Amino acid sequence: MRANWTEVPRDHVRGQWSALYVTLNKRGFIVMSRLTYERAGGPKAFLVLFDTVNNKIGLKPTALGIRNAYPVGPSGRHGGKLVRVYRMLQEFSIDVPETLHFRDAEIDQDGMLVLDLRTARASSRAKTQKKVARPGGDVSLRSLSNA
């Protein structure tokens, strides 16, 4: 039998960051990778939508000056982005006991980033962090791998 080889193209994105990566923590911070942000169109702000029937969060790219727009801020050193949505957690009584990772995050045909709370799981990356008390009452996070 003759082999039928097909060449696989290579992009310049590291494997672990080639998929959409989005998390939500109990403080209401939605954090996304740089790739996710760029695929969403790289907006200055998002309209935050919530589907109560399907327990889905929608982040619709928009301009910063639009009414109810949530601004995008930096997160981390590698281009990640942050949207603060604590108001949504309060408004819809969403309980987030630990950081959730949206493994099936998708961008729909309208360009909206859709996050399904029903399929979100506890983030394994967040579990490797532990809180360390500093003098003066401040709390920081330190990776267990660095401990």
Coordinates of C-alpha atoms in Angstrom, one line a residue:
M1 CA 0.0 0.0 0.0
R2 CA 1.4 3.4 -0.9
A3 CA 1.5 6.2 1.7
N4 CA -0.4 9.4 1.1
W5 CA 1.5 12.1 3.0
T6 CA 0.1 15.6 3.5
E7 CA 2.3 18.4 4.7
V8 CA 1.1 20.1 7.9
P9 CA 1.6 23.9 7.8
R10 CA 3.4 25.5 10.7
D11 CA 2.5 28.8 12.3
H12 CA 4.5 30.8 14.8
V13 CA 2.2 30.2 17.8
R14 CA 3.4 27.9 20.5
G15 CA 1.2 24.8 20.8
Q16 CA -0.1 25.5 24.3
W17 CA -1.4 29.0 23.1
S18 CA -2.7 27.9 19.7
A19 CA -6.3 27.4 21.1
L20 CA -8.6 30.0 22.6
Y21 CA -7.7 30.4 26.3
V22 CA -10.2 32.2 28.6
T23 CA -10.6 32.0 32.4
L24 CA -13.0 33.7 34.9
N25 CA -12.1 34.1 38.6
K26 CA -14.2 34.8 41.6
R27 CA -13.2 38.5 41.5
G28 CA -15.0 38.8 38.2
F29 CA -11.8 39.0 36.0
I30 CA -12.2 37.4 32.6
V31 CA -8.6 36.8 31.4
M32 CA -7.8 35.8 27.8
S33 CA -4.7 35.0 25.9
R34 CA -3.3 37.4 23.4
L35 CA -4.3 35.0 20.6
T36 CA -7.9 34.9 21.8
Y37 CA -8.0 38.7 22.0
E38 CA -6.6 39.0 18.5
R39 CA -9.0 36.5 17.1
A40 CA -11.9 38.4 18.7
G41 CA -10.8 41.5 16.7
G42 CA -8.6 43.2 19.2
P43 CA -11.2 45.7 20.4
K44 CA -10.8 48.4 23.0
A45 CA -13.9 47.2 24.9
F46 CA -16.5 44.5 25.0
L47 CA -20.3 44.5 25.6
V48 CA -20.9 41.9 28.2
L49 CA -24.0 39.8 27.6
F50 CA -25.5 36.9 29.6
D51 CA -27.8 34.2 28.4
T52 CA -29.8 33.1 31.5
V53 CA -31.4 30.1 29.8
N54 CA -28.2 28.5 28.5
N55 CA -25.8 29.9 31.2
K56 CA -23.5 31.5 28.6
I57 CA -21.5 34.7 28.7
G58 CA -21.0 36.7 25.5
L59 CA -18.3 39.2 24.9
K60 CA -19.2 41.3 21.9
P61 CA -16.4 43.5 20.6
T62 CA -17.2 47.2 20.6
A63 CA -15.8 50.7 20.8
L64 CA -14.8 52.2 24.1
G65 CA -17.2 55.1 24.0
I66 CA -20.3 52.9 23.6
R67 CA -22.8 52.7 26.4
N68 CA -22.2 49.8 28.8
A69 CA -18.9 48.9 27.2
Y70 CA -16.4 47.2 29.5
P71 CA -12.8 48.3 28.8
V72 CA -10.1 45.9 28.0
G73 CA -6.9 46.0 30.2
P74 CA -3.6 44.3 30.1
S75 CA -2.9 41.0 31.9
G76 CA 0.5 39.5 32.2
R77 CA 3.7 40.1 30.3
H78 CA 2.8 38.2 27.1
G79 CA -0.1 40.3 25.7
G80 CA -3.0 38.7 27.6
K81 CA -6.1 40.8 28.2
L82 CA -8.5 41.4 31.1
V83 CA -12.1 42.4 31.3
R84 CA -13.6 43.1 34.8
V85 CA -17.2 41.8 34.9
Y86 CA -17.9 41.5 38.7
R87 CA -21.1 43.4 38.1
M88 CA -22.4 40.5 35.9
L89 CA -21.6 38.0 38.7
Q90 CA -23.6 40.1 41.2
E91 CA -26.4 40.9 38.8
F92 CA -27.1 37.3 37.8
S93 CA -26.0 35.6 41.1
I94 CA -23.2 33.6 39.5
D95 CA -21.1 31.7 42.0
V96 CA -17.5 31.2 41.0
P97 CA -15.8 29.4 43.9
E98 CA -12.6 29.0 42.0
T99 CA -11.0 30.1 38.7
L100 CA -12.9 28.5 35.8
H101 CA -11.3 27.6 32.4
F102 CA -13.5 27.7 29.4
R103 CA -12.1 24.9 27.3
D104 CA -14.8 25.2 24.6
A105 CA -14.7 29.0 24.2
E106 CA -15.6 30.0 20.6
I107 CA -16.1 33.0 18.5
D108 CA -19.4 32.8 16.7
Q109 CA -20.2 34.1 13.2
D110 CA -21.0 37.6 14.6
G111 CA -17.6 37.9 16.1
M112 CA -18.8 37.4 19.7
L113 CA -16.7 35.4 22.1
V114 CA -19.0 32.8 23.7
L115 CA -18.2 31.2 27.1
D116 CA -20.3 28.4 28.4
L117 CA -20.5 28.2 32.2
R118 CA -22.0 24.7 32.0
T119 CA -18.9 23.2 30.5
A120 CA -16.3 25.3 32.3
R121 CA -14.0 23.5 34.6
A122 CA -11.6 24.5 37.4
S123 CA -8.4 25.8 36.0
S124 CA -5.5 23.5 36.6
R125 CA -3.1 26.5 36.2
A126 CA -4.9 28.4 39.0
K127 CA -4.7 25.3 41.2
T128 CA -0.9 25.5 41.0
Q129 CA -0.9 28.9 42.6
K130 CA -0.9 29.5 46.3
K131 CA -1.5 32.6 48.3
V132 CA 1.5 33.9 50.3
A133 CA 1.0 36.5 53.0
R134 CA 3.5 39.3 53.0
P135 CA 4.3 41.6 55.9
G136 CA 1.8 44.4 56.1
G137 CA -1.2 42.2 55.2
D138 CA -0.7 42.1 51.4
V139 CA -1.4 38.8 49.7
S140 CA 0.4 37.6 46.5
L141 CA 0.3 34.5 44.4
R142 CA 3.3 32.3 44.0
S143 CA 3.5 29.3 41.8
L144 CA 4.0 26.0 43.5
S145 CA 6.6 25.1 41.0
N146 CA 8.7 28.0 42.2
A147 CA 8.2 27.2 45.9

